[in-house]
PDB file of C-alpha atoms in Angstrom:
ATOM      1  CA  MET E   1       0.000   0.000   0.000  1.00  0.00           C
ATOM      2  CA  GLN E   2       1.293   3.438  -0.865  1.00  0.00           C
ATOM      3  CA  ALA E   3       1.133   6.562   1.224  1.00  0.00           C
ATOM      4  CA  PRO E   4      -1.310   9.206  -0.033  1.00  0.00           C
ATOM      5  CA  ALA E   5       0.186  11.487  -2.670  1.00  0.00           C
ATOM      6  CA  ALA E   6      -0.594  14.584  -0.607  1.00  0.00           C
ATOM      7  CA  GLY E   7       0.657  12.878   2.564  1.00  0.00           C
ATOM      8  CA  THR E   8      -2.501  13.720   4.466  1.00  0.00           C
ATOM      9  CA  TYR E   9      -4.332  11.409   6.842  1.00  0.00           C
ATOM     10  CA  PHE E  10      -7.542  11.632   8.784  1.00  0.00           C
ATOM     11  CA  ASP E  11      -8.104   9.942  12.109  1.00  0.00           C
ATOM     12  CA  ASN E  12     -10.731   7.311  12.462  1.00  0.00           C
ATOM     13  CA  GLY E  13     -12.047   7.539  15.977  1.00  0.00           C
ATOM     14  CA  GLY E  14     -13.763   4.205  15.630  1.00  0.00           C
ATOM     15  CA  SER E  15     -17.080   3.509  17.321  1.00  0.00           C
ATOM     16  CA  LEU E  16     -15.847   0.828  19.683  1.00  0.00           C
ATOM     17  CA  HIS E  17     -15.450   2.714  22.948  1.00  0.00           C
ATOM     18  CA  TRP E  18     -14.241   5.695  20.920  1.00  0.00           C
ATOM     19  CA  ARG E  19     -10.839   4.108  20.613  1.00  0.00           C
ATOM     20  CA  LYS E  20      -8.669   5.905  18.135  1.00  0.00           C
ATOM     21  CA  THR E  21      -7.444   3.608  15.407  1.00  0.00           C
ATOM     22  CA  ARG E  22      -4.695   4.156  12.902  1.00  0.00           C
ATOM     23  CA  GLY E  23      -5.145   7.159  10.657  1.00  0.00           C
ATOM     24  CA  ARG E  24      -6.475   6.544   7.173  1.00  0.00           C
ATOM     25  CA  GLY E  25      -4.923   7.991   4.074  1.00  0.00           C
ATOM     26  CA  GLU E  26      -6.903  10.821   2.595  1.00  0.00           C
ATOM     27  CA  GLY E  27      -7.080  10.260  -1.142  1.00  0.00           C
ATOM     28  CA  SER E  28      -6.596  13.097  -3.569  1.00  0.00           C
ATOM     29  CA  THR E  29      -7.034  13.579  -7.279  1.00  0.00           C
ATOM     30  CA  ALA E  30      -3.419  12.459  -7.732  1.00  0.00           C
ATOM     31  CA  ASP E  31      -4.188   9.202  -5.915  1.00  0.00           C
ATOM     32  CA  ILE E  32      -7.202   8.564  -8.118  1.00  0.00           C
ATOM     33  CA  ASP E  33      -5.197   9.341 -11.253  1.00  0.00           C
ATOM     34  CA  ALA E  34      -2.461   6.914 -10.132  1.00  0.00           C
ATOM     35  CA  ALA E  35      -5.005   4.160  -9.449  1.00  0.00           C
ATOM     36  CA  VAL E  36      -6.674   4.635 -12.836  1.00  0.00           C
ATOM     37  CA  LYS E  37      -3.296   4.642 -14.575  1.00  0.00           C
ATOM     38  CA  ALA E  38      -2.291   1.412 -12.810  1.00  0.00           C
ATOM     39  CA  ALA E  39      -5.608  -0.240 -13.677  1.00  0.00           C
ATOM     40  CA  ARG E  40      -5.333   0.765 -17.326  1.00  0.00           C
ATOM     41  CA  GLY E  41      -1.762  -0.513 -17.428  1.00  0.00           C
ATOM     42  CA  ALA E  42      -2.814  -3.884 -15.991  1.00  0.00           C
ATOM     43  CA  LEU E  43      -5.875  -4.311 -18.207  1.00  0.00           C
ATOM     44  CA  PRO E  44      -4.145  -5.669 -21.348  1.00  0.00           C
ATOM     45  CA  ALA E  45      -2.420  -8.426 -19.371  1.00  0.00           C
ATOM     46  CA  TRP E  46      -5.708  -9.295 -17.628  1.00  0.00           C
ATOM     47  CA  GLN E  47      -7.560  -9.389 -20.942  1.00  0.00           C
ATOM     48  CA  ALA E  48      -4.885 -11.649 -22.405  1.00  0.00           C
ATOM     49  CA  LEU E  49      -5.527 -14.300 -19.757  1.00  0.00           C
ATOM     50  CA  THR E  50      -7.862 -17.144 -20.512  1.00  0.00           C
ATOM     51  CA  PRO E  51     -11.110 -17.264 -18.547  1.00  0.00           C
ATOM     52  CA  HIS E  52      -9.716 -20.254 -16.639  1.00  0.00           C
ATOM     53  CA  ALA E  53      -6.596 -18.303 -15.639  1.00  0.00           C
ATOM     54  CA  ARG E  54      -8.699 -15.339 -14.512  1.00  0.00           C
ATOM     55  CA  ALA E  55     -10.876 -17.668 -12.455  1.00  0.00           C
ATOM     56  CA  ARG E  56      -7.778 -19.073 -10.735  1.00  0.00           C
ATOM     57  CA  TYR E  57      -6.773 -15.559  -9.644  1.00  0.00           C
ATOM     58  CA  LEU E  58     -10.266 -14.763  -8.403  1.00  0.00           C
ATOM     59  CA  TYR E  59     -10.556 -18.052  -6.505  1.00  0.00           C
ATOM     60  CA  ALA E  60      -7.133 -17.431  -4.918  1.00  0.00           C
ATOM     61  CA  LEU E  61      -8.361 -14.020  -3.790  1.00  0.00           C
ATOM     62  CA  ALA E  62     -11.551 -15.568  -2.394  1.00  0.00           C
ATOM     63  CA  ARG E  63      -9.513 -18.176  -0.500  1.00  0.00           C
ATOM     64  CA  GLN E  64      -7.427 -15.435   1.116  1.00  0.00           C
ATOM     65  CA  VAL E  65     -10.554 -13.544   2.171  1.00  0.00           C
ATOM     66  CA  GLN E  66     -11.941 -16.759   3.692  1.00  0.00           C
ATOM     67  CA  LYS E  67      -8.638 -17.566   5.368  1.00  0.00           C
ATOM     68  CA  HIS E  68      -8.481 -14.147   7.010  1.00  0.00           C
ATOM     69  CA  SER E  69     -12.212 -13.601   7.528  1.00  0.00           C
ATOM     70  CA  ARG E  70     -11.986 -13.496  11.321  1.00  0.00           C
ATOM     71  CA  TRP E  71      -9.207 -10.910  11.206  1.00  0.00           C
ATOM     72  CA  LEU E  72     -11.167  -8.848   8.666  1.00  0.00           C
ATOM     73  CA  ALA E  73     -14.238  -9.032  10.914  1.00  0.00           C
ATOM     74  CA  VAL E  74     -12.216  -7.759  13.882  1.00  0.00           C
ATOM     75  CA  LEU E  75     -10.869  -4.869  11.801  1.00  0.00           C
ATOM     76  CA  GLU E  76     -14.389  -3.989  10.685  1.00  0.00           C
ATOM     77  CA  THR E  77     -15.585  -4.093  14.290  1.00  0.00           C
ATOM     78  CA  LEU E  78     -12.782  -1.777  15.370  1.00  0.00           C
ATOM     79  CA  ASP E  79     -13.647   0.546  12.503  1.00  0.00           C
ATOM     80  CA  ASN E  80     -17.387   0.865  13.039  1.00  0.00           C
ATOM     81  CA  GLY E  81     -18.176  -0.741  16.392  1.00  0.00           C
ATOM     82  CA  LYS E  82     -20.567  -3.352  15.063  1.00  0.00           C
ATOM     83  CA  PRO E  83     -20.290  -6.463  17.233  1.00  0.00           C
ATOM     84  CA  ILE E  84     -19.169  -9.725  15.683  1.00  0.00           C
ATOM     85  CA  ARG E  85     -22.095 -12.152  15.716  1.00  0.00           C
ATOM     86  CA  GLY E  86     -20.898 -14.834  13.358  1.00  0.00           C
ATOM     87  CA  GLU E  87     -21.694 -12.948  10.157  1.00  0.00           C
ATOM     88  CA  SER E  88     -18.028 -12.938   9.191  1.00  0.00           C
TER      89      SER E  88
END
């Protein structure tokens, strides 16, 4: 992950007991332009893949989300204060 182009961050107070969590990068037009440029640069290689190869990448991503689902649920709880009730 890259630092924001403008170097600015905003604090996320979090809802869970108003605990301050790590500051989030504040995106700027330069950040959006960089993301679009990266996506456009990656598109030809993605389009050149076969559907089967694309599916392998997407399934690998899904496996990582499943593998780390508990950790992601904890991060979401810290961010917005919603209790974890097994929806993860």
